[in-house]
Structure formats: C-alpha cells, structure tokens
CSV table of C-alpha atoms and ligand atoms in Angstrom, one decimal:
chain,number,residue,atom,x,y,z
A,98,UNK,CA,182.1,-89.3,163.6
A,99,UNK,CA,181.2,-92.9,164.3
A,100,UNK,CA,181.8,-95.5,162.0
A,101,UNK,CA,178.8,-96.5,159.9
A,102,UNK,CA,177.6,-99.8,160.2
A,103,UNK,CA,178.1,-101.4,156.6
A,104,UNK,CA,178.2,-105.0,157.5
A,105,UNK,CA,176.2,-107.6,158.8
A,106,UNK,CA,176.1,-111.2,159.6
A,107,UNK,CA,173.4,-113.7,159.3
A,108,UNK,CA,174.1,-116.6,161.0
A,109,UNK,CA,171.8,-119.8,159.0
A,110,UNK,CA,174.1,-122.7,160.1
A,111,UNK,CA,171.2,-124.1,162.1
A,112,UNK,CA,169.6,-127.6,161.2
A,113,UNK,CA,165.9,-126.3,161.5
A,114,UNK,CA,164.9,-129.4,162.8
A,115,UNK,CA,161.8,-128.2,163.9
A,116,UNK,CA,160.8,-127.7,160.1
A,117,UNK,CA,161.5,-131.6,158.9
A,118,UNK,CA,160.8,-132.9,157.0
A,119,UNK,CA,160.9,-129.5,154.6
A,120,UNK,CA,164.4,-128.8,155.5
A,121,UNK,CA,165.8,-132.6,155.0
A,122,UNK,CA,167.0,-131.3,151.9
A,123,UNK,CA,166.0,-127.3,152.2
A,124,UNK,CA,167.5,-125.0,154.3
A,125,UNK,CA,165.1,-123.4,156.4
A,126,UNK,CA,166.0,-120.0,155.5
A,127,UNK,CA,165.0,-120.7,151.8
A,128,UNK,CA,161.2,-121.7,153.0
A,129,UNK,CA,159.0,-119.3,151.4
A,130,UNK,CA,156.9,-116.4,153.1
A,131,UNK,CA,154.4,-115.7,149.9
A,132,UNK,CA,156.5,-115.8,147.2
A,133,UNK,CA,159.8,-115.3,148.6
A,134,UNK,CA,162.5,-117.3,151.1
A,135,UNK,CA,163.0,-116.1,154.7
A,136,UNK,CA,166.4,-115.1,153.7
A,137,UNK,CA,165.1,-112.1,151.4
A,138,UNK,CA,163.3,-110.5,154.0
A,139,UNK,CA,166.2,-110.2,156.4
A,140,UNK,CA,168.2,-108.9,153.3
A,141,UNK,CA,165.9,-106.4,152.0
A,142,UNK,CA,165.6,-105.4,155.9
A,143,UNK,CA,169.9,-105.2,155.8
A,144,UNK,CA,170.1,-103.0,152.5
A,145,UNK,CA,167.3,-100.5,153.9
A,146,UNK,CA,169.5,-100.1,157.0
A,147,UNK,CA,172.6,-99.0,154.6
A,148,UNK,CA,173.9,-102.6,154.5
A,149,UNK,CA,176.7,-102.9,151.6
A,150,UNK,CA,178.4,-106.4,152.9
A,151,UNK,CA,176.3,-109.3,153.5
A,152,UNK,CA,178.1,-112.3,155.2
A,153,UNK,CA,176.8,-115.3,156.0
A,154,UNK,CA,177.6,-118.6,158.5
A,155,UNK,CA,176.6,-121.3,157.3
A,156,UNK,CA,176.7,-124.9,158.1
A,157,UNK,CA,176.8,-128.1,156.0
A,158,UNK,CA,173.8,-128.7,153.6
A,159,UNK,CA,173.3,-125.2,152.5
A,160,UNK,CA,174.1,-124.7,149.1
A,161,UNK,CA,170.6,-124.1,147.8
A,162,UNK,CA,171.6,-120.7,149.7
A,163,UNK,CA,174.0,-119.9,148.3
A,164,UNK,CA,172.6,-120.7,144.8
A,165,UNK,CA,169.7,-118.7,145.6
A,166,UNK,CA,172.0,-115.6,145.6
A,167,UNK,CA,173.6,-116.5,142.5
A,168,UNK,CA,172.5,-114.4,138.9
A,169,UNK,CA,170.4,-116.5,136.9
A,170,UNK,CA,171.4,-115.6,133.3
A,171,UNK,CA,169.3,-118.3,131.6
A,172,UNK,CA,166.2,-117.9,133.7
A,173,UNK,CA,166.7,-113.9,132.6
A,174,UNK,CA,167.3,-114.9,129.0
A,175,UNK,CA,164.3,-116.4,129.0
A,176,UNK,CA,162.2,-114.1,130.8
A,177,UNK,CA,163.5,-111.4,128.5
A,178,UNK,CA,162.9,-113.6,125.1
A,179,UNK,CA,159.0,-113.5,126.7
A,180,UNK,CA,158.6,-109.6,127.8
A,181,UNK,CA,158.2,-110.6,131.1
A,182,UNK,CA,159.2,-107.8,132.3
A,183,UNK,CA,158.1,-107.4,135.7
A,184,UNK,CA,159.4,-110.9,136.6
A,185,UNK,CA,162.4,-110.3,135.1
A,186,UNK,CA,162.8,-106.8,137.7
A,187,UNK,CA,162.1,-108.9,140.8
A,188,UNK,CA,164.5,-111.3,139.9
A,189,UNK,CA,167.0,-108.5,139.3
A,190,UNK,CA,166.3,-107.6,142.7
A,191,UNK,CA,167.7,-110.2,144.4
A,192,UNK,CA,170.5,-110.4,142.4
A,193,UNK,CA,174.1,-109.9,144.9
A,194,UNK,CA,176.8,-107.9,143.4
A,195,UNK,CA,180.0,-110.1,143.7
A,196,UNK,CA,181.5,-109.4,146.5
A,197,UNK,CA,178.7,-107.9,148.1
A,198,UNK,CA,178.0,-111.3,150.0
A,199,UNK,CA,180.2,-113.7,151.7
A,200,UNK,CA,179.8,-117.4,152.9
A,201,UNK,CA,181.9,-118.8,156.7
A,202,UNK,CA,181.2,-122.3,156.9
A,203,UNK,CA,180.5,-123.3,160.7
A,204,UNK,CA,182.0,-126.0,161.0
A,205,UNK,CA,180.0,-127.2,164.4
A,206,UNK,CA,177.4,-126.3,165.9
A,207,UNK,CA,178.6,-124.8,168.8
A,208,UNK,CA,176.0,-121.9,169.2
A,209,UNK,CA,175.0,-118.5,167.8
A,210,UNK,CA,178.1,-117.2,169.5
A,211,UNK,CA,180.3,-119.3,168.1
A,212,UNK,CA,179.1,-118.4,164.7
A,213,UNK,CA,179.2,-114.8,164.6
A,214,UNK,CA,182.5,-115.5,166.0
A,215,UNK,CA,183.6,-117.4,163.1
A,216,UNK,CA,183.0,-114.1,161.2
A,217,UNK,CA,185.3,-112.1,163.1
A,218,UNK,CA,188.0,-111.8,160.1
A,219,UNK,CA,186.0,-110.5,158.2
A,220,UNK,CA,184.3,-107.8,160.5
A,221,UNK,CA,187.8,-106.1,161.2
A,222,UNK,CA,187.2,-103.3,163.7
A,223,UNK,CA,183.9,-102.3,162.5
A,224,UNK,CA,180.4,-102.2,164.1
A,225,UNK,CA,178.5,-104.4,162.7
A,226,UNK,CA,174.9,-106.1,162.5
A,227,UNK,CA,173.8,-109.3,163.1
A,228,UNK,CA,169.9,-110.4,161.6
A,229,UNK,CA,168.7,-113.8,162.7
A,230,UNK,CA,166.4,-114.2,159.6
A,231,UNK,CA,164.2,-116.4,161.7
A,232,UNK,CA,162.9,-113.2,163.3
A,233,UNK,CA,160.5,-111.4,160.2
A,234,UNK,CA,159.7,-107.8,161.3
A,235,UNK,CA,157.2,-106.1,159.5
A,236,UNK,CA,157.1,-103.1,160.2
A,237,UNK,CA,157.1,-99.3,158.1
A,238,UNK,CA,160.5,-98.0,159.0
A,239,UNK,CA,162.8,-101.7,158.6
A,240,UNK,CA,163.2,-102.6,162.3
A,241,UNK,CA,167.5,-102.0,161.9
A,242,UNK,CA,166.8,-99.5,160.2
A,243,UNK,CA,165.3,-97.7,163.3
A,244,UNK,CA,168.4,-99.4,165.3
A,245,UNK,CA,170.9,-97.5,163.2
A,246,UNK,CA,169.4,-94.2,163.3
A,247,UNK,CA,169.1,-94.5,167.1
A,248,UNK,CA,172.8,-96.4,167.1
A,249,UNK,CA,174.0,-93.1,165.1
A,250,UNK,CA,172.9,-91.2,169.0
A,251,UNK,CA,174.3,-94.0,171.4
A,252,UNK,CA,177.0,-96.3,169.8
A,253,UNK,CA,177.9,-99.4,172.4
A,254,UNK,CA,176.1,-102.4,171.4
A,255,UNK,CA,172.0,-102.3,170.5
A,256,UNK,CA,169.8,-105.5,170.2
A,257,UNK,CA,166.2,-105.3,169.7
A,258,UNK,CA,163.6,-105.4,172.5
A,259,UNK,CA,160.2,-107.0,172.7
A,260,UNK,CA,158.1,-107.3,176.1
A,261,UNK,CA,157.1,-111.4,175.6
A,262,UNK,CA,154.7,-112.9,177.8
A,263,UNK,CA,156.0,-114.4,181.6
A,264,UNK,CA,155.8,-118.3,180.5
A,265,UNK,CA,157.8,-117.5,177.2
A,266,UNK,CA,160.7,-115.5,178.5
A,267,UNK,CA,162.9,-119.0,178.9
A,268,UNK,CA,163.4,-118.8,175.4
A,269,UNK,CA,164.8,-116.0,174.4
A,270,UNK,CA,167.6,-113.7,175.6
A,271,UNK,CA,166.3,-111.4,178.6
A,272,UNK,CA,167.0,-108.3,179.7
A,273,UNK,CA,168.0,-106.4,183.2
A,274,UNK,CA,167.1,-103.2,182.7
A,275,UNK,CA,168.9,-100.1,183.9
A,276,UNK,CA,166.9,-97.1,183.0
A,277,UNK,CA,163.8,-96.9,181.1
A,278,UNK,CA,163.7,-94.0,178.7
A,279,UNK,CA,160.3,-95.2,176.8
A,280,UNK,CA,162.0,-96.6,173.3
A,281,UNK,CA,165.4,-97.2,174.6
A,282,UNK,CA,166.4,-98.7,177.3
A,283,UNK,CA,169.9,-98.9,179.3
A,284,UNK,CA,170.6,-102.6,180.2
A,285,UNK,CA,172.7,-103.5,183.8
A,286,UNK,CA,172.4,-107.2,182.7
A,287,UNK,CA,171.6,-109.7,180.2
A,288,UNK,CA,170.7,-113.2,180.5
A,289,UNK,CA,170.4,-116.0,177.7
A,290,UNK,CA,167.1,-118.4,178.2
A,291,UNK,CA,166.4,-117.9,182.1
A,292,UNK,CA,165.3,-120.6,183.9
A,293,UNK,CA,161.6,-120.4,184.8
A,294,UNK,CA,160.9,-117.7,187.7
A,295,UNK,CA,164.1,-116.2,187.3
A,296,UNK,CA,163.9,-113.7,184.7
A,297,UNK,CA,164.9,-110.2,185.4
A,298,UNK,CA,161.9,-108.8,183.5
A,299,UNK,CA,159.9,-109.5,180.2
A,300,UNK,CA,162.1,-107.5,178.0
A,301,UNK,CA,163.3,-110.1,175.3
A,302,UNK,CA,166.1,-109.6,172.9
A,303,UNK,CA,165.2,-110.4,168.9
A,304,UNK,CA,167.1,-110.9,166.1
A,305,UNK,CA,168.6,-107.4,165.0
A,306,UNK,CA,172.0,-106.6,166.9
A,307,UNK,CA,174.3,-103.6,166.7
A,308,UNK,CA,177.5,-105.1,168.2
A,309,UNK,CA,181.1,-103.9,168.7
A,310,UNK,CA,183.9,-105.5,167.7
A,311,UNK,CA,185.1,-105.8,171.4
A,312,UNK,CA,182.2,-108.8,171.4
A,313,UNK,CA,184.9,-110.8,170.1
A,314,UNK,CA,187.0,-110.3,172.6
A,315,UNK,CA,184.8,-112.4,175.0
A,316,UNK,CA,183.5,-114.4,171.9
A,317,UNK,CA,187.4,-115.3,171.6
A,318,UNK,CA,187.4,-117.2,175.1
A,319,UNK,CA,185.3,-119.7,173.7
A,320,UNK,CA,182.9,-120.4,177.5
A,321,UNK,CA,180.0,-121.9,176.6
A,322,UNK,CA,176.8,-121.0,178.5
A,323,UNK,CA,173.1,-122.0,178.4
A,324,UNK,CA,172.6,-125.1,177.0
A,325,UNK,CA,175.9,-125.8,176.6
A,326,UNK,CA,176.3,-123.2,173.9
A,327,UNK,CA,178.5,-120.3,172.9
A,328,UNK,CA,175.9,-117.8,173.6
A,329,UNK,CA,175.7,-114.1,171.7
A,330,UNK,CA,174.0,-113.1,174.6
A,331,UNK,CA,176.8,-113.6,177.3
A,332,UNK,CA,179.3,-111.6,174.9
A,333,UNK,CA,176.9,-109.0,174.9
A,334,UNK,CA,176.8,-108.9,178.4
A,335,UNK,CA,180.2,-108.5,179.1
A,336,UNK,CA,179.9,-104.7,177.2
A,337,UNK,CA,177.6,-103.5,179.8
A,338,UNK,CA,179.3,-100.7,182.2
A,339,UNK,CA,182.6,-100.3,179.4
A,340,UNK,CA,183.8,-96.7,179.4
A,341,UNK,CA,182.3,-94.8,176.4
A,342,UNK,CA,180.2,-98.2,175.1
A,343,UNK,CA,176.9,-100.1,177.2
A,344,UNK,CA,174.6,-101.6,175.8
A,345,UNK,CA,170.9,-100.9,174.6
A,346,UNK,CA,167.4,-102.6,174.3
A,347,UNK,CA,165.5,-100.8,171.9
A,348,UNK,CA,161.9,-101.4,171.5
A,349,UNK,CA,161.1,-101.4,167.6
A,350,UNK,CA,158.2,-100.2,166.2
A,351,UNK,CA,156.3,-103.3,164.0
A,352,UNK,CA,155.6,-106.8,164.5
A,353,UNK,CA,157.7,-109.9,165.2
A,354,UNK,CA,156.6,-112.9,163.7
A,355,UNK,CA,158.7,-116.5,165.4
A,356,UNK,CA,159.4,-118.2,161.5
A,357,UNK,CA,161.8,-120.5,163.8
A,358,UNK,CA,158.3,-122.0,165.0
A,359,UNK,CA,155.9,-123.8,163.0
A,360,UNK,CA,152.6,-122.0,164.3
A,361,UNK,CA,154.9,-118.3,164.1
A,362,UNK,CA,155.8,-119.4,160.2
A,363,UNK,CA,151.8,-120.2,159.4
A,364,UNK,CA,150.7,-116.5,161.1
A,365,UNK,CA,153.6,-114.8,159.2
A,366,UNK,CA,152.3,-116.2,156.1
A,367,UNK,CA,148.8,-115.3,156.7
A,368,UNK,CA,149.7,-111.5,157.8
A,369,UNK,CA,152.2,-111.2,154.8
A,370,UNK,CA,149.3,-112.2,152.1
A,371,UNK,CA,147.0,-110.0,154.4
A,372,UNK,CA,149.3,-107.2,153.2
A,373,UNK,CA,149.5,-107.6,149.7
A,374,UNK,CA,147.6,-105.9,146.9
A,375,UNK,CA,147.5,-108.7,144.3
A,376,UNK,CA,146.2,-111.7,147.6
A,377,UNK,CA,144.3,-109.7,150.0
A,378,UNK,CA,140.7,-110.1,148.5
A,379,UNK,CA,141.1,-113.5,147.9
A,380,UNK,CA,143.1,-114.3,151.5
A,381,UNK,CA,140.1,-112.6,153.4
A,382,UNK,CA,137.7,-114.5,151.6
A,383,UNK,CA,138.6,-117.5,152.4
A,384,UNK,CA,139.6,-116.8,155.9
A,385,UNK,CA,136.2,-115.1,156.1
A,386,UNK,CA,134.4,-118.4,155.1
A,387,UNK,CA,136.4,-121.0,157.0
A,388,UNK,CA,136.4,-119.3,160.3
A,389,UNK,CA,132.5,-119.0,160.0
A,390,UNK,CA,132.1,-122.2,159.1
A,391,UNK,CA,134.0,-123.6,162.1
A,392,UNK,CA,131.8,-121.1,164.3
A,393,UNK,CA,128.5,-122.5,162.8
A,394,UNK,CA,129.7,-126.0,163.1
A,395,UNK,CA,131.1,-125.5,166.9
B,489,G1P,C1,168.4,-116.5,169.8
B,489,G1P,C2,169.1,-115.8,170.9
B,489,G1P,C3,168.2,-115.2,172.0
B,489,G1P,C4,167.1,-114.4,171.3
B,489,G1P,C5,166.4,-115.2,170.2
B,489,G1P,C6,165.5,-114.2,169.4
B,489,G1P,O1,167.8,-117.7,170.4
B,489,G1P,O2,170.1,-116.7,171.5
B,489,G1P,O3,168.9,-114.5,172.9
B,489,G1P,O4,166.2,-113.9,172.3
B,489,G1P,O5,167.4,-115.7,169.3
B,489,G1P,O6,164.8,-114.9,168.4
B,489,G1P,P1,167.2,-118.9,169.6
B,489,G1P,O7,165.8,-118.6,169.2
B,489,G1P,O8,168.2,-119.1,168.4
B,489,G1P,O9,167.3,-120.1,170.5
C-alpha cells in the first residue's frame, strides 16, 4: 500500500512585491478573491485532496496569516447573539483545528527550495504536497485532488502540467518530456525558468506538487540555481530515472489563473464572481454595459 499523502506545505514567505503597495502591510496571500483570501482557496483545495496537516513557510511580516487561521470567539459571539447564522457557518469553516496547521519561519529568502526545505522536520518520511496559493485552480474535481488519485497509480514525484504559450515559458518550471500518455506524462528532464529559445517544450509546471521525501536529499545540498535561487524544480529533477520512483507532469483538468500577477489577480476575480449565484447577474451587467460602451466609443 502506498503511503497517503496527509501533508502539505504552502510556501507564503514571498514579499509580493509586485502587489505594493497592498502587501506593505498585507501579506499577499490574505488579498481577497470575492470575499475570501488566496490562502483559503489553496486550503479548501488541500482538505478536498484528503489533507489533514497544513504547514506553512513563512517569512517576516506575516502574522495577519496566521491570525487569519486563528478561531474568532467574539466575532462568533456576536454573530450568534444576532442569528446570523449562515455567517457564523462560513466562518466556522475556516476555522483550523489546533494542530492541524503549522507555521516555519524562512528566515531568508533563499528560494522556493529553500523553503520547502525548511519544512523537512516536519515532513518525516512521508509524501507530501506542496500548493503555491498564487496558482488558483478552478476546476470541478480540486486540481490535487485529481493529482492524488492519479499519484495513488504512479507514486514518484507528480507536479502539475499546463501547455503555456512559447514567449512565457521563461517563467515557469519547464518540462522534458519522456513519453506522452495524453493526461500524464513521463518527464526525462526538468528545467527552472529557461532562458529564451531554449525550452525543451511548452509543458509548464504549476503550483500543486506530489514530492518524495528523497527531494530533500538534494534540497539538503543547499546549490542554488536560476536566479541565484534554491530552486524546487532542480530537486525535482534529480528524481527522474530513480529505481521504483520518476517523476510525472500531469495535465489537470480546470483553469489556472496567475494571482502572483496583477492582470492574472483582476481575471480571477472577474471569473470567480462570474461563478457565483448571489454576483453573477449583477457582474454580467455591468461587464455587459462597459464593454459596449468602450466598443461604441472606439
Ligand atoms: C514557481 C516555480 C516554477 C513554476 C511556477 C508556477 O515559480 O519555481 O517552476 O513553474 O512557480 O507558478 P515562481 O512563479 O514562484 O517564480
């Protein structure tokens, strides 16, 4: 039987500079998609996938995080006193059990390598997950969710695969791809942010990892790579072609939206109200009027 994957990390030590001034004094995980921070999302998306410890890399500057996750008796109290019910439930829901979540300060920022790695105690010689919440799937079946049940067939390492456009794959994680079997795909090599021309295809990694604990093996050596960074990626890399492990792309079904960008963030937003009961009339309304109203006026 293989070990079920119970734990994941969410590594949210990152300035989000892109976002100031917001995040000069809010963390950019705790920016709000509708009604809720990023954070939820990618934790709602962790307990679908059978989730039960939630640990989380932080950096300096974060406490509104961890506050976030914190019960808020008086704001219950309150809510009850007023039969408020329904508020009161979704608050309850995003309540964390204690010792359901944990908190690893990174203490610099050295790369998202680094901070998984600064994990590692508390990962033991599990499988575990990794969710960048920057990366907001929406999707029917929760993106790791998918991972997991394919995982349960393969086991190695599994990181989520998205075909990006030519002039965008220097951002991202790209893969070399083995064999193509349609969903999943066997990888022969994997390289962080390629330099322009040099890609070895458009297959991108996002977010959502499935990861052996052998990563920090290689995470343990501390080599930085692109950008002068311990990278994820290259301790990914260093699974592929180990006896009775590899490592997978698997192409989720459901769309990506880029919250780490400013433009990703503002379509998110817009396809998230889209897709809710209590917004939808009003959203398509108004998007309805102002995009004719820029077409009349052009
Ligand atoms: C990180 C990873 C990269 C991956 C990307 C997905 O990059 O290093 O491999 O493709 O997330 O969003 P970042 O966006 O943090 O620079």
């Amino acid at each position: 039987m293989r070990n079920k994957v119970t734990k994941a990390i969410f590594p949210v030590a990152g300035m989000g500079t892109r976002f100031l001034p917001a995040t000069k004094s809010v963390p950019k995980e705790i920016m709000t998609l509708v009604d809720r921070p990023l954070v939820q999302y990618a934790i709602d998306e962790a307990r679908a996938a059978g989730i039960k410890e939630f640990i989380f890399v932080t950096s300096r500057g974060k406490g509104a995080l961890e506050d976030y996750f914190d019960h808020a008796p008086q704001l219950e109290q309150e809510l009850r006193r007023k039969g408020k019910d329904d508020l009161l439930e979704i608050l309850k829901s995003t309540n964390m059990d204690s010792g359901e979540i944990a908190y690893i300060r990174q203490h610099r920022a050295l790369g998202l390598g680094h901070a998984v790695w600064c994990a590692r105690r508390l990962i033991h010689n599990e499988p575990f997950a990794v969710i960048l919440p920057d990366d907001v799937i929406a999707a029917e079946t929760p993106c790791l969710q998918q991972m997991v049940e394919a995982y349960e067939e393969t086991g190695g390492n599994m990181v989520a695969a998205m075909e990006v456009p030519a002039e965008k794959t220097s951002s991202y994680g790209i893969l070399d791809v083995e064999q193509d079997m349609g969903t999943m795909v066997s990888v022969k090599g994997m390289v962080e942010k390629p330099e322009k021309g040099s890609a070895p295809s458009n297959l991108a990694v996002i977010g959502r990892y499935i990861l052996s604990p052998t990563v920090f093996r290689t995470l343990n050596k501390m080599k930085s790579g692109a950008g002068g960074e311990i990278q994820l990626t290259d301790a990914i890399a260093q699974e592929i072609g180990v006896e009775g492990s590899g490592v997978y792309g698997y192409r989720f079904r459901g769309q990506r939206f880029d919250c780490g960008s400013k433009s990703g963030f503002l379509q998110a937003t817009v396809a998230f109200g889209l897709a809710r009961d209590d917004l939808k009339a009003d959203l398509e309304a108004y998007l309805h009027e102002i995009m004719s109203t820029r077409k009349a006026a052009e």
